[in-house]
PDB file of C-alpha atoms (C1' of nucleotides) in Angstrom:
ATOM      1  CA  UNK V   1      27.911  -4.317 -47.494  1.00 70.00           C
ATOM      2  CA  UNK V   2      25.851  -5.431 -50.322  1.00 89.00           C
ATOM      3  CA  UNK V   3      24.294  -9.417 -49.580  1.00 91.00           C
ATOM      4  CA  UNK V   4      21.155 -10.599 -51.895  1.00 93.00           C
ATOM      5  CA  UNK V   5      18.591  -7.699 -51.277  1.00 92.00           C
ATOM      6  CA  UNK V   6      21.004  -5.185 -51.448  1.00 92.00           C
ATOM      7  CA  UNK V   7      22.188  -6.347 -55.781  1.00 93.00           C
ATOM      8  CA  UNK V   8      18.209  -7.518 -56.210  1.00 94.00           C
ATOM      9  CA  UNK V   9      17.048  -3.588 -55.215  1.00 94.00           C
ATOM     10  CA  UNK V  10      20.098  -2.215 -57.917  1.00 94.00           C
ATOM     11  CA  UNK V  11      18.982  -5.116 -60.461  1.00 95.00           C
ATOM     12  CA  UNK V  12      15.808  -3.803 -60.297  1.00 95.00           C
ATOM     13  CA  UNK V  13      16.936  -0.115 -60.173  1.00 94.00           C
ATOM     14  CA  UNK V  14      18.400  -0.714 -63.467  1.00 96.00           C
ATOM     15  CA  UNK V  15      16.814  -3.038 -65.144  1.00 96.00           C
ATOM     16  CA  UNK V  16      14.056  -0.463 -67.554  1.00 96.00           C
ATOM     17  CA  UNK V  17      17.488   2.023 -67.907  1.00 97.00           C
ATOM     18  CA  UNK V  18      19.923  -1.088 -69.223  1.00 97.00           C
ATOM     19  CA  UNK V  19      17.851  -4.391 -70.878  1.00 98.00           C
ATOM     20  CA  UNK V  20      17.357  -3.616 -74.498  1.00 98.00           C
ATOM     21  CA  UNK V  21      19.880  -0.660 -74.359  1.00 98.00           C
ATOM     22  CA  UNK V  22      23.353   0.019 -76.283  1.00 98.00           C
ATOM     23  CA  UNK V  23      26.460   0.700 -74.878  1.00 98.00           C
ATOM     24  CA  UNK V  24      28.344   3.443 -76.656  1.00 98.00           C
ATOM     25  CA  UNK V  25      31.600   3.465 -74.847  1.00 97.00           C
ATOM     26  CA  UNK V  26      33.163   2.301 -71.183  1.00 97.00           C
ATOM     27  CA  UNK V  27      36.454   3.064 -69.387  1.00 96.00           C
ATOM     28  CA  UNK V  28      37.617   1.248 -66.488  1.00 95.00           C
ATOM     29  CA  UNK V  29      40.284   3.174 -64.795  1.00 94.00           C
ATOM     30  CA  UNK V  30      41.207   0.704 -62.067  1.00 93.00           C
ATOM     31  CA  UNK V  31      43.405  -2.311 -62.837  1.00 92.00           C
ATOM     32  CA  UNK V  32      41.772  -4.414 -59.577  1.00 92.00           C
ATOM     33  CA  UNK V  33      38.478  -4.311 -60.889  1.00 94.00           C
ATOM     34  CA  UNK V  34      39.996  -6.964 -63.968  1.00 94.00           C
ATOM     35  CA  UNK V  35      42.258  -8.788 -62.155  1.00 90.00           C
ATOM     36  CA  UNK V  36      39.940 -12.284 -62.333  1.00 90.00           C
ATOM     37  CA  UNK V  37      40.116 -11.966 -65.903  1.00 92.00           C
ATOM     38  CA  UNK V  38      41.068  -9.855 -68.854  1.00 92.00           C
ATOM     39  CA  UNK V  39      42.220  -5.908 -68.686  1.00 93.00           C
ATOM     40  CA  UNK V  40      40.868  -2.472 -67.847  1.00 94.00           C
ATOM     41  CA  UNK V  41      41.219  -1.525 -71.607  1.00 95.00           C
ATOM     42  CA  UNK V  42      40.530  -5.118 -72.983  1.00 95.00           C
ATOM     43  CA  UNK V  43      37.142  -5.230 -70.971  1.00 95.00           C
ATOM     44  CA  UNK V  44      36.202  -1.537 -71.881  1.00 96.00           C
ATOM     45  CA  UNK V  45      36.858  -1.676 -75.358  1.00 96.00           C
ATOM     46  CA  UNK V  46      34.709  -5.215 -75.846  1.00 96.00           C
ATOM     47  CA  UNK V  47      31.587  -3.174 -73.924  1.00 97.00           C
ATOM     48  CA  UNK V  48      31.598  -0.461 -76.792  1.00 97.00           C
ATOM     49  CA  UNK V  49      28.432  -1.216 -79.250  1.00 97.00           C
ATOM     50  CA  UNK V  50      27.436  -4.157 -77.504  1.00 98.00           C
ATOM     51  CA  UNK V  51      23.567  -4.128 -76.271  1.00 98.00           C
ATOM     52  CA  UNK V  52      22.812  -5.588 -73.207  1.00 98.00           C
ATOM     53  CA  UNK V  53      20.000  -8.788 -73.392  1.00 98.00           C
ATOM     54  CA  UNK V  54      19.297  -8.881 -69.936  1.00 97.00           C
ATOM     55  CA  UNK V  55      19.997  -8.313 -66.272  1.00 96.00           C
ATOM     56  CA  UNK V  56      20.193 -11.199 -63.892  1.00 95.00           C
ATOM     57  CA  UNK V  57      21.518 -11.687 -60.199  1.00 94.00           C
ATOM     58  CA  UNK V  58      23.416 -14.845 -58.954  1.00 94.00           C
ATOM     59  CA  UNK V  59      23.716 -14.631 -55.228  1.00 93.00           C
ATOM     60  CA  UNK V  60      25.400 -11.298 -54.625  1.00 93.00           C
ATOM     61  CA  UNK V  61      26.287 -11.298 -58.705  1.00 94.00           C
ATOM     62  CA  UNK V  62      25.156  -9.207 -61.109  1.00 95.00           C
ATOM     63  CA  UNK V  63      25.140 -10.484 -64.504  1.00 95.00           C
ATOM     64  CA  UNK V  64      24.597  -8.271 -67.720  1.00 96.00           C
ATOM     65  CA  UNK V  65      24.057 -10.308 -70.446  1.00 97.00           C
ATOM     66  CA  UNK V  66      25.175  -8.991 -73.687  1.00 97.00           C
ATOM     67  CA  UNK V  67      24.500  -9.876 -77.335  1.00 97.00           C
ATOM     68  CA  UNK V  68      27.387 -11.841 -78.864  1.00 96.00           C
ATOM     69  CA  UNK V  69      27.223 -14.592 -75.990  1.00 95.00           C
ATOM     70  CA  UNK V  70      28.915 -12.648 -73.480  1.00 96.00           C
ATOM     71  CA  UNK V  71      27.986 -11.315 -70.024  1.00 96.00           C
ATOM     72  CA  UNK V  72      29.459  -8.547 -68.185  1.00 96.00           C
ATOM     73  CA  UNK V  73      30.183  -9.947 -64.390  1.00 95.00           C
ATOM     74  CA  UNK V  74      30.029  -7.151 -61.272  1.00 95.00           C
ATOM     75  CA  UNK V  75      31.210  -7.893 -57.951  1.00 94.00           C
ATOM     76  CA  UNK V  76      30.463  -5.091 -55.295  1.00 93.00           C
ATOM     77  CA  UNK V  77      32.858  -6.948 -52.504  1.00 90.00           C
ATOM     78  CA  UNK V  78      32.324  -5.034 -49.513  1.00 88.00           C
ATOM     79  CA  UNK V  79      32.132  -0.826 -51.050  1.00 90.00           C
ATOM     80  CA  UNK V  80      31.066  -1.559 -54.258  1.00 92.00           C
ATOM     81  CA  UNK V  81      28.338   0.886 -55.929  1.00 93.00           C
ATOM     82  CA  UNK V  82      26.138   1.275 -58.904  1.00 95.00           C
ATOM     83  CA  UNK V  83      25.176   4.626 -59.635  1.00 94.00           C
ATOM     84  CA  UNK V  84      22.273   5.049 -62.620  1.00 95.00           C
ATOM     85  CA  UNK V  85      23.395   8.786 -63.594  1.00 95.00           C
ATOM     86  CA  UNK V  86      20.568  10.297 -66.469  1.00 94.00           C
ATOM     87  CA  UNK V  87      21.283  12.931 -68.667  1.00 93.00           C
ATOM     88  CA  UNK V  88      21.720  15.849 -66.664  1.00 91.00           C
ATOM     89  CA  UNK V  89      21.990  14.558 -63.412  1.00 91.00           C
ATOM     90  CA  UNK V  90      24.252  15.928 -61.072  1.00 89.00           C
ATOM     91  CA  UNK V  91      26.222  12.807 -59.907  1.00 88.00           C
ATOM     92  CA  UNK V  92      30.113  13.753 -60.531  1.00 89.00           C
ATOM     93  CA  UNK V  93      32.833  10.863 -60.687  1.00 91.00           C
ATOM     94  CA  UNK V  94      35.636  11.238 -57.691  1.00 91.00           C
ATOM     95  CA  UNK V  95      38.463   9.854 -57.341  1.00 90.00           C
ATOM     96  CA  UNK V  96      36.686   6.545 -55.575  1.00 91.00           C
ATOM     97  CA  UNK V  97      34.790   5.854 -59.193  1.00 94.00           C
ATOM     98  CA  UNK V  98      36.813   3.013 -61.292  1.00 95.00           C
ATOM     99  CA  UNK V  99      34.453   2.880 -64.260  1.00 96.00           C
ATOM    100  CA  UNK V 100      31.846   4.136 -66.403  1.00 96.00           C
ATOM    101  CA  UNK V 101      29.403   2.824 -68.769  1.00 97.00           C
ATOM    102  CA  UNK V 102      27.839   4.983 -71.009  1.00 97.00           C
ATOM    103  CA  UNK V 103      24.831   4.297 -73.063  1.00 97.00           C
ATOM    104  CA  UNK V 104      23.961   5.237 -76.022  1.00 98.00           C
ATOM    105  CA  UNK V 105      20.428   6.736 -74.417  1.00 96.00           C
ATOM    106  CA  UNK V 106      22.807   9.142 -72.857  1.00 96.00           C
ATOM    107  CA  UNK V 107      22.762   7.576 -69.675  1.00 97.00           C
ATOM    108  CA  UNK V 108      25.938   6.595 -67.463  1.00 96.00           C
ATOM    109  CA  UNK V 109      26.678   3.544 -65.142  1.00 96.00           C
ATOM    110  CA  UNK V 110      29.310   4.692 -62.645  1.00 95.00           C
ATOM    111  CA  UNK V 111      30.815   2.139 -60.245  1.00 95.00           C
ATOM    112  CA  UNK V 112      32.275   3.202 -57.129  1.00 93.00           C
ATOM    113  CA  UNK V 113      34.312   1.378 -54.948  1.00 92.00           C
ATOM    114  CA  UNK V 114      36.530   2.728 -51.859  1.00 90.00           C
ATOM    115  CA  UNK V 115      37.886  -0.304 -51.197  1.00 90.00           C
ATOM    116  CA  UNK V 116      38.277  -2.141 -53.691  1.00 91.00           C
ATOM    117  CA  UNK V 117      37.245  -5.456 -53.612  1.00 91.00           C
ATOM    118  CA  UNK V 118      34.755  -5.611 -56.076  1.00 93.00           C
ATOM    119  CA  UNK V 119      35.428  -6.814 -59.694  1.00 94.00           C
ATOM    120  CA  UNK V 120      34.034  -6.242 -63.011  1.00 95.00           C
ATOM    121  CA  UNK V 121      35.184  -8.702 -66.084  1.00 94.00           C
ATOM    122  CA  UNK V 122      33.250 -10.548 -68.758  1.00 95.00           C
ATOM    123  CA  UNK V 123      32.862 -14.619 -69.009  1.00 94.00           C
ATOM    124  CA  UNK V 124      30.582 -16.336 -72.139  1.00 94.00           C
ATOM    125  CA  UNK V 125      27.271 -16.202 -70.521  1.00 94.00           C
ATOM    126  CA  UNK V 126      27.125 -20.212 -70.973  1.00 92.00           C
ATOM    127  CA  UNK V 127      30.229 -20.439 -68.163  1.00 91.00           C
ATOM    128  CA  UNK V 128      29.128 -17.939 -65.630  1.00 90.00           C
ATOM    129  CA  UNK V 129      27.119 -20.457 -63.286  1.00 84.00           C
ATOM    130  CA  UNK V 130      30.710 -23.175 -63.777  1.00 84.00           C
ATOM    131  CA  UNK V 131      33.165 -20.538 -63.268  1.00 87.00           C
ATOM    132  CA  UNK V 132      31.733 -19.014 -60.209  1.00 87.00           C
ATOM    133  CA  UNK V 133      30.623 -21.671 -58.629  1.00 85.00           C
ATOM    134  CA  UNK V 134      27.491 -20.327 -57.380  1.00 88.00           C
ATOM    135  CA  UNK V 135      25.466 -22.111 -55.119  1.00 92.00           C
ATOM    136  CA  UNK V 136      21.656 -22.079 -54.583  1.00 93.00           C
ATOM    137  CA  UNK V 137      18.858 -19.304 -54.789  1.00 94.00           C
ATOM    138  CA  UNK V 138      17.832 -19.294 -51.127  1.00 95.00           C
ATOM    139  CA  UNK V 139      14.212 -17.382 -52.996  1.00 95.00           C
ATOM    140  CA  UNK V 140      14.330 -19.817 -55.744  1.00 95.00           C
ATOM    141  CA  UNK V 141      10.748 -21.912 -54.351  1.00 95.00           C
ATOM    142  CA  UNK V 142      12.542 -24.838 -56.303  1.00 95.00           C
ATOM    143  CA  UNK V 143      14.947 -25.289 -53.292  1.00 95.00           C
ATOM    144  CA  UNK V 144      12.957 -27.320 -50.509  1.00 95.00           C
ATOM    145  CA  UNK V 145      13.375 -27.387 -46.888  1.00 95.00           C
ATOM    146  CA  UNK V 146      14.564 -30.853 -47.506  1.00 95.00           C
ATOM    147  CA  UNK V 147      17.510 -29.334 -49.603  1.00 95.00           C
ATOM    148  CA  UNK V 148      18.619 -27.264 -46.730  1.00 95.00           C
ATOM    149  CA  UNK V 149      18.469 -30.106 -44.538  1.00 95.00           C
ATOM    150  CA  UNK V 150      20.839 -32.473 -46.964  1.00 94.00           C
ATOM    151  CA  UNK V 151      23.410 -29.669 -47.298  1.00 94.00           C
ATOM    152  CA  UNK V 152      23.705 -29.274 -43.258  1.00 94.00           C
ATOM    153  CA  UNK V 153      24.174 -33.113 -42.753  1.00 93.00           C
ATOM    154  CA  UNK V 154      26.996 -33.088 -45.108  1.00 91.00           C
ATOM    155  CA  UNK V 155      29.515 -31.618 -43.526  1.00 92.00           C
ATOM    156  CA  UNK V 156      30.826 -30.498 -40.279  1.00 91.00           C
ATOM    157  CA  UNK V 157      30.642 -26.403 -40.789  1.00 91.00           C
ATOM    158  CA  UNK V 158      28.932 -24.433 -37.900  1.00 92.00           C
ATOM    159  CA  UNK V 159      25.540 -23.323 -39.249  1.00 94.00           C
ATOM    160  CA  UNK V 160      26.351 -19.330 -40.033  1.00 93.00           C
ATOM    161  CA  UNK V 161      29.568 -20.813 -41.797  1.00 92.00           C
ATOM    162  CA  UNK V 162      27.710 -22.781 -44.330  1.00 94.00           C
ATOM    163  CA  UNK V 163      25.160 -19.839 -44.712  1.00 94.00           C
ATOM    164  CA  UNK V 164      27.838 -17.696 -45.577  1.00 92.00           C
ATOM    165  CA  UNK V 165      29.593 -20.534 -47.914  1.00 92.00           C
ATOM    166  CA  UNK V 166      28.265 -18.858 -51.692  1.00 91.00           C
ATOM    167  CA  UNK V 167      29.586 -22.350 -53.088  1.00 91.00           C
ATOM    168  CA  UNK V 168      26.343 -23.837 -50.895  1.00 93.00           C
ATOM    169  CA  UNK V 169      23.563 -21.093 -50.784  1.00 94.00           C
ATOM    170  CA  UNK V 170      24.035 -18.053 -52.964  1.00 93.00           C
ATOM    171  CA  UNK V 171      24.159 -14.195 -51.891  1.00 92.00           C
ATOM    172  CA  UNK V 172      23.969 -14.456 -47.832  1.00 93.00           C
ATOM    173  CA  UNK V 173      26.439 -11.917 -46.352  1.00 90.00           C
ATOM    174  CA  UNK V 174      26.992 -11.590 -42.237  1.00 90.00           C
ATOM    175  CA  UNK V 175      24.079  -9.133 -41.941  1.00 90.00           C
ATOM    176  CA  UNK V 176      21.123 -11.873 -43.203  1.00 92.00           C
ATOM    177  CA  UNK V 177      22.962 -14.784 -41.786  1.00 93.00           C
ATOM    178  CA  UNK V 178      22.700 -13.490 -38.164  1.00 93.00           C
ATOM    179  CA  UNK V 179      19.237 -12.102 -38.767  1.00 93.00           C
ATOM    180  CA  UNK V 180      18.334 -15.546 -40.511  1.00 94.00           C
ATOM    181  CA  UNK V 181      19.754 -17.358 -37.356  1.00 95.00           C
ATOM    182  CA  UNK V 182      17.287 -15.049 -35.018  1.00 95.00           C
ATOM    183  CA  UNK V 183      14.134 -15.556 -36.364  1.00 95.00           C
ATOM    184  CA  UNK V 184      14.736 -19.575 -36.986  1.00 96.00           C
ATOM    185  CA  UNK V 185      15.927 -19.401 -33.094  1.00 95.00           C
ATOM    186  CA  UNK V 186      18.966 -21.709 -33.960  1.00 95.00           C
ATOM    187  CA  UNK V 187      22.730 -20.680 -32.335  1.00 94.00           C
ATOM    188  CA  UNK V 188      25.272 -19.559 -34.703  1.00 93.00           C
ATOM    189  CA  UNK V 189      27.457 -21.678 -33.252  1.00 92.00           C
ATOM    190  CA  UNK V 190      25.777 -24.847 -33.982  1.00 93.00           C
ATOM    191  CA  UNK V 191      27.349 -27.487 -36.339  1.00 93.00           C
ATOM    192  CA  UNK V 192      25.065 -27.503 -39.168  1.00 94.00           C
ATOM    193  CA  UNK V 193      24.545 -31.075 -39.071  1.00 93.00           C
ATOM    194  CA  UNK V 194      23.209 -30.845 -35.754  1.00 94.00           C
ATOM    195  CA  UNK V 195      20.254 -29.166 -37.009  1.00 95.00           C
ATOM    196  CA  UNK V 196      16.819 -31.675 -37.448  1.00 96.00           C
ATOM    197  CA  UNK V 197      14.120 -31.171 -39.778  1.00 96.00           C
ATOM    198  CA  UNK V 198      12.198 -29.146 -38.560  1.00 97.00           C
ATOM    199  CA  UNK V 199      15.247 -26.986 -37.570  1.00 96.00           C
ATOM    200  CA  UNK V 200      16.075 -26.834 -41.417  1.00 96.00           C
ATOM    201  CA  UNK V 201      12.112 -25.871 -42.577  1.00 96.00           C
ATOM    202  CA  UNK V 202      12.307 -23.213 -39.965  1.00 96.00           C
ATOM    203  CA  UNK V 203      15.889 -21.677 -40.811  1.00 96.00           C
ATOM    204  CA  UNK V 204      14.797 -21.981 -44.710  1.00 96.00           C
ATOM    205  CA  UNK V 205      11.601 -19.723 -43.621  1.00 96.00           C
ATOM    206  CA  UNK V 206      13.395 -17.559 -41.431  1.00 95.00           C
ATOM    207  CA  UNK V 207      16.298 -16.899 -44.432  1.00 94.00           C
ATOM    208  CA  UNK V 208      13.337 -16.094 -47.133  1.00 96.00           C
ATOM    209  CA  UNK V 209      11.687 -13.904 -44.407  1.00 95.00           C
ATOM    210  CA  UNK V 210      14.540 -11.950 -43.962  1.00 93.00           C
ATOM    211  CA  UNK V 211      15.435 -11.420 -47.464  1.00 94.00           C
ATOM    212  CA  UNK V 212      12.176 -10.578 -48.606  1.00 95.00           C
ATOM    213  CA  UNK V 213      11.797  -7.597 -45.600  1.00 94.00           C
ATOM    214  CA  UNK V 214      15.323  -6.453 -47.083  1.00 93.00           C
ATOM    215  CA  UNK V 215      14.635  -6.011 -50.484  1.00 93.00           C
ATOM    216  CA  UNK V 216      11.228  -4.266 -49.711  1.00 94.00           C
ATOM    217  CA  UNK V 217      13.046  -1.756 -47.617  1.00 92.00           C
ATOM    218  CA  UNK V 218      15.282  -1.438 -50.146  1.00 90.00           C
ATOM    219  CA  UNK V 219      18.691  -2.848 -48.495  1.00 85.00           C
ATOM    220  CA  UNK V 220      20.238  -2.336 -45.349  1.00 80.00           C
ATOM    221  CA  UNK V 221      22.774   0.701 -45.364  1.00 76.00           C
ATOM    222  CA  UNK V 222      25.401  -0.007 -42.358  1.00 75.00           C
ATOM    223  CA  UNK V 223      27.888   2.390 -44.484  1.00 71.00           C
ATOM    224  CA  UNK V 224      28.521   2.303 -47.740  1.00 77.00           C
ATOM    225  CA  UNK V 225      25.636   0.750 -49.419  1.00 82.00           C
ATOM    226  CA  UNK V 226      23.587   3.089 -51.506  1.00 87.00           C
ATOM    227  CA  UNK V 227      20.828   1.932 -54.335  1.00 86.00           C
ATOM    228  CA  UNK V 228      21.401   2.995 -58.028  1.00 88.00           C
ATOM    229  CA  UNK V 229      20.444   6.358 -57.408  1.00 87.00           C
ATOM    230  CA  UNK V 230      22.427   6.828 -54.040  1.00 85.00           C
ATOM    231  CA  UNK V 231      19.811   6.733 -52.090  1.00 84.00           C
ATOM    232  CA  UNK V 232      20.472   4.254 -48.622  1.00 86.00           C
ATOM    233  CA  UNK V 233      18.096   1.524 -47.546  1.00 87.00           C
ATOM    234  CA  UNK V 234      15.797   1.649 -45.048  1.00 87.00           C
ATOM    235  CA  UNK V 235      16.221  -2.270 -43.506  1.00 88.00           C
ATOM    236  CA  UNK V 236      18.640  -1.222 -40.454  1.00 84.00           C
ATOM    237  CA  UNK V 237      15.669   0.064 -38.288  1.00 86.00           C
ATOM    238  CA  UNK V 238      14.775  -3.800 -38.440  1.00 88.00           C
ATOM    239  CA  UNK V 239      17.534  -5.300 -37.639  1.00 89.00           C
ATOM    240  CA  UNK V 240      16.914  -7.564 -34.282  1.00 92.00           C
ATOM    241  CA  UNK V 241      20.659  -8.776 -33.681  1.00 91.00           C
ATOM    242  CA  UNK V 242      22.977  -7.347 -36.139  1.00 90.00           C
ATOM    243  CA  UNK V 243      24.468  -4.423 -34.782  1.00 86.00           C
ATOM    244  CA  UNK V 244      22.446  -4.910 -31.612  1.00 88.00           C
ATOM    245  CA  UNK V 245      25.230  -5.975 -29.474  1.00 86.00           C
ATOM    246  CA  UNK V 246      24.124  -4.562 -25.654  1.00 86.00           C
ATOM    247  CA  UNK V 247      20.786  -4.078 -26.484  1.00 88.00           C
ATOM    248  CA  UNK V 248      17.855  -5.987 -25.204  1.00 90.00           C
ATOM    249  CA  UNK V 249      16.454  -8.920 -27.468  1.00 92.00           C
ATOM    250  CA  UNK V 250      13.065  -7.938 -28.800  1.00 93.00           C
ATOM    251  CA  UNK V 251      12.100 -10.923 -27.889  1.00 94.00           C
ATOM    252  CA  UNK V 252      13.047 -12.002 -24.344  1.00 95.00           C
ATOM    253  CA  UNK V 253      14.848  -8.542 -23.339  1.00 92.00           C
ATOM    254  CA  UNK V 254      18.346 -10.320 -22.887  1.00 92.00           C
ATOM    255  CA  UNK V 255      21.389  -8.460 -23.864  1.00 90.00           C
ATOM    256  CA  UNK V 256      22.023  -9.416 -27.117  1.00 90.00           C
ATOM    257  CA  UNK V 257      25.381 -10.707 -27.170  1.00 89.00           C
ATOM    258  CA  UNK V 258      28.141 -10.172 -29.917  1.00 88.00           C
ATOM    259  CA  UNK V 259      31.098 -12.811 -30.644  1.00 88.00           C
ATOM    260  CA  UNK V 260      33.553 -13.393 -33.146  1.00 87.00           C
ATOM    261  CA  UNK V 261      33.268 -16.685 -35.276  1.00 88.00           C
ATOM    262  CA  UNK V 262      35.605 -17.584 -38.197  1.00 81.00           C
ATOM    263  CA  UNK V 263      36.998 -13.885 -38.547  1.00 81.00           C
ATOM    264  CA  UNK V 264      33.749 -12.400 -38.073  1.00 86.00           C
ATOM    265  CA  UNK V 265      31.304 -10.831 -35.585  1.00 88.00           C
ATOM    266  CA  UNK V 266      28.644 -12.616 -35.305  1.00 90.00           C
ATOM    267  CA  UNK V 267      24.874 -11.531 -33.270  1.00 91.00           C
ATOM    268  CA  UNK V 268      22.686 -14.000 -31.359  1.00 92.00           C
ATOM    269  CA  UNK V 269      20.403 -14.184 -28.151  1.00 93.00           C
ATOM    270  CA  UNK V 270      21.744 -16.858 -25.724  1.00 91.00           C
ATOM    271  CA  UNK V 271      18.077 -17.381 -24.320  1.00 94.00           C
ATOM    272  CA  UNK V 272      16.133 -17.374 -27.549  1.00 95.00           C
ATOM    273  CA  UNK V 273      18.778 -19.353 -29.790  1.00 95.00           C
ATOM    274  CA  UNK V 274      19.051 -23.239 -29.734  1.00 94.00           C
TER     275      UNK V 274
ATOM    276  C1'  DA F   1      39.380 -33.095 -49.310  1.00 97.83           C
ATOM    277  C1'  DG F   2      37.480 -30.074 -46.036  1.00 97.83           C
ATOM    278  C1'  DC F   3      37.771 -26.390 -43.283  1.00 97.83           C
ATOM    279  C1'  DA F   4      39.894 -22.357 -40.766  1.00 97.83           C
ATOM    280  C1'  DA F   5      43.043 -18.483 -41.054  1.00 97.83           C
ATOM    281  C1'  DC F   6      45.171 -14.859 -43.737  1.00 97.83           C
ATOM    282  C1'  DG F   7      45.577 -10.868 -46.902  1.00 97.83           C
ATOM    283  C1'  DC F   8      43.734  -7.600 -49.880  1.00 97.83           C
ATOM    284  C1'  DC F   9      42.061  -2.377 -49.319  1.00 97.83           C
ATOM    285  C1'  DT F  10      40.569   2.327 -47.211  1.00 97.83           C
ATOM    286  C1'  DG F  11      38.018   5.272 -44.057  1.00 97.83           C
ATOM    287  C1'  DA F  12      36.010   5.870 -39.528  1.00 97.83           C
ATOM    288  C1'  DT F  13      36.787   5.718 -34.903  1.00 97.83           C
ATOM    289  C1'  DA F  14      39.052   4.902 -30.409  1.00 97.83           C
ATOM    290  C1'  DG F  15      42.783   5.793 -27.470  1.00 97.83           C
ATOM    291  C1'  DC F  16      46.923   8.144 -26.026  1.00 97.83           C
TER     292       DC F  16
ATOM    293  C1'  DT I   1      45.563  18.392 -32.185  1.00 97.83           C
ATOM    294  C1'  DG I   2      47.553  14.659 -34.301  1.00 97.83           C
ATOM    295  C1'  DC I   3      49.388  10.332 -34.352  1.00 97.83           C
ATOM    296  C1'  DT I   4      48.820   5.148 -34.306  1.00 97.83           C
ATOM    297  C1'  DA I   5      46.025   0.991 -33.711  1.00 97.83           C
ATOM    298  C1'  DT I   6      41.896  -1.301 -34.569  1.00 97.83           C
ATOM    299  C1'  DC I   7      37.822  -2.529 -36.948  1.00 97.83           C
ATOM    300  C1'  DA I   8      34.610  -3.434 -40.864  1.00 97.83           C
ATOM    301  C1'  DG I   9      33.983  -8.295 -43.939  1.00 97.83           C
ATOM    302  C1'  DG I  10      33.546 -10.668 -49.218  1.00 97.83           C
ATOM    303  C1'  DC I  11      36.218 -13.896 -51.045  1.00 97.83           C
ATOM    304  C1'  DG I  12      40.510 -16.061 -53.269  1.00 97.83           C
ATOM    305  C1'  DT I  13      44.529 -18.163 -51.511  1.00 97.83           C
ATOM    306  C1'  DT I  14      47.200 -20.665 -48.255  1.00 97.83           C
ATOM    307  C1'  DG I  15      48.119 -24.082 -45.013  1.00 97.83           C
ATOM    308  C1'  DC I  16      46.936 -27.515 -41.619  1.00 97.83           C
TER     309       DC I  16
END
DNA sequence: AGCAACGCCTGATAGC
DNA sequence: TGCTATCAGGCGTTGC
């Protein structure tokens, strides 16, 4: 399930193979993928000749910019891959592989998606922060502890709900959030306005923490996720709640207990979290 | 208007 | 063995 250190570790996978580089051709062969916004055939035929400027993540978003004003929008949902294949690799399409980019270096981008619930359209690169609404870059050192603290007193969410609202703070899936939640020692649970200060400085250090550790071991690989060249992530040996459900807190040796909150399970210690 | 629940989608796994 | 039920959760939509 691919959250902020999972897209940064494929940005940066890609980024030398793609910025600067000419698309020849692309076929999408899966009418979900367009569904936001234009068609398999209308998005495949605008990639052809276009080079791509840069490569930029918002939240769990990547965003290929393109010249001519446009920018190429992918979406990994919850199975989503990217999959860097150079000439004479031995990566082969199946029947789980919706579309392919190929570069005029030779090179192929394959995305892969079981499921499904990824996307891949194109916006003009000046509407892509207005039409998706993104909030803000937990990493970005321009968002203050003070921030955080504003955006819990106004509203009445439970804390993991507004980390997981992308509208608030950008690219924080289940895994982080309950990880996040850990090392600030603050209870999912918690109404977000609830939360003091000092509870906010802690929870903003915790998130950046845990974000950092996952994109230095390159992602955390529950099932699907794989890096762009389909290699998994190293980040689940660290995990201290997610998944941990049974097993003893590394901190206080409690049983890590596992509930369900707004549709989703959700990992905490009931002695170490406030 | 804000917030919680639902549905999309498929493969892995549990239980009978 | 083989069937069915359940679970995984990002996110747009629906409904309270």
């Amino acid at each position: 399930m691919p959250e902020l250190p999972e897209v940064e570790v494929i940005r940066r996978d890609l980024l030398a193979r793609v910025v600067g580089h000419i698309i020849e051709s692309a076929k999408i062969s899966e009418a979900r993928l367009t569904r936001r916004r234009g068609t398999p055939d209308g998005v495949g035929q605008a990639l052809g000749g276009r080079a791509v400027r840069a490569l930029r993540r918002r939240g769990k978003l990547l965003v290929f910019d393109l010249a001519g004003g446009e920018s190429l929008l992918v979406r990994l949902g919850m199975t989503g891959q990217l999959r860097w294949a150079a000439v004479g690799d031995t990566f082969r399409p199946d029947v789980h592989t919706h579309a392919q980019i190929i570069f005029a270096s030779g090179g192929v981008l394959y995305y892969r998606d079981v499921r499904k619930f990824g996307e891949m359209f194109l916006l003009p690169t000046a509407e892509v922060d207005r039409a998706m609404r993104t909030g803000r870059e937990p990493l970005d050192p321009a968002l203050r502890a003070e921030d955080l603290f504003r955006l819990c007193r106004e509203t009445r969410m439970r804390i993991k709900a507004l980390l997981l609202n992308q509208t608030k703070l950008a690219g924080i899936g289940n895994i982080y959030a309950d990880e996040a939640l850990f090392r600030a020692g603050i209870r999912p649970t918690r109404r977000a306005r609830t939360l003091t200060r000092a509870d906010a400085a802690r929870l903003l250090r915790g998130l950046r923490a845990v974000l950092e550790a996952g994109i230095r071991h390159r992602g955390s690989s529950i099932s699907d996720y794989r890096d762009a060249s389909g290699s998994p992530g190293r980040f689940v040996r660290f995990h201290r709640v997610y998944h941990r459900h049974g097993q003893p807190c590394p901190r206080c040796g409690a049983p890590i207990r596992r509930i369900q909150l707004g549709q989703r399970s959700t990992h905490y210690c009931r002695i170490c979290q406030h």
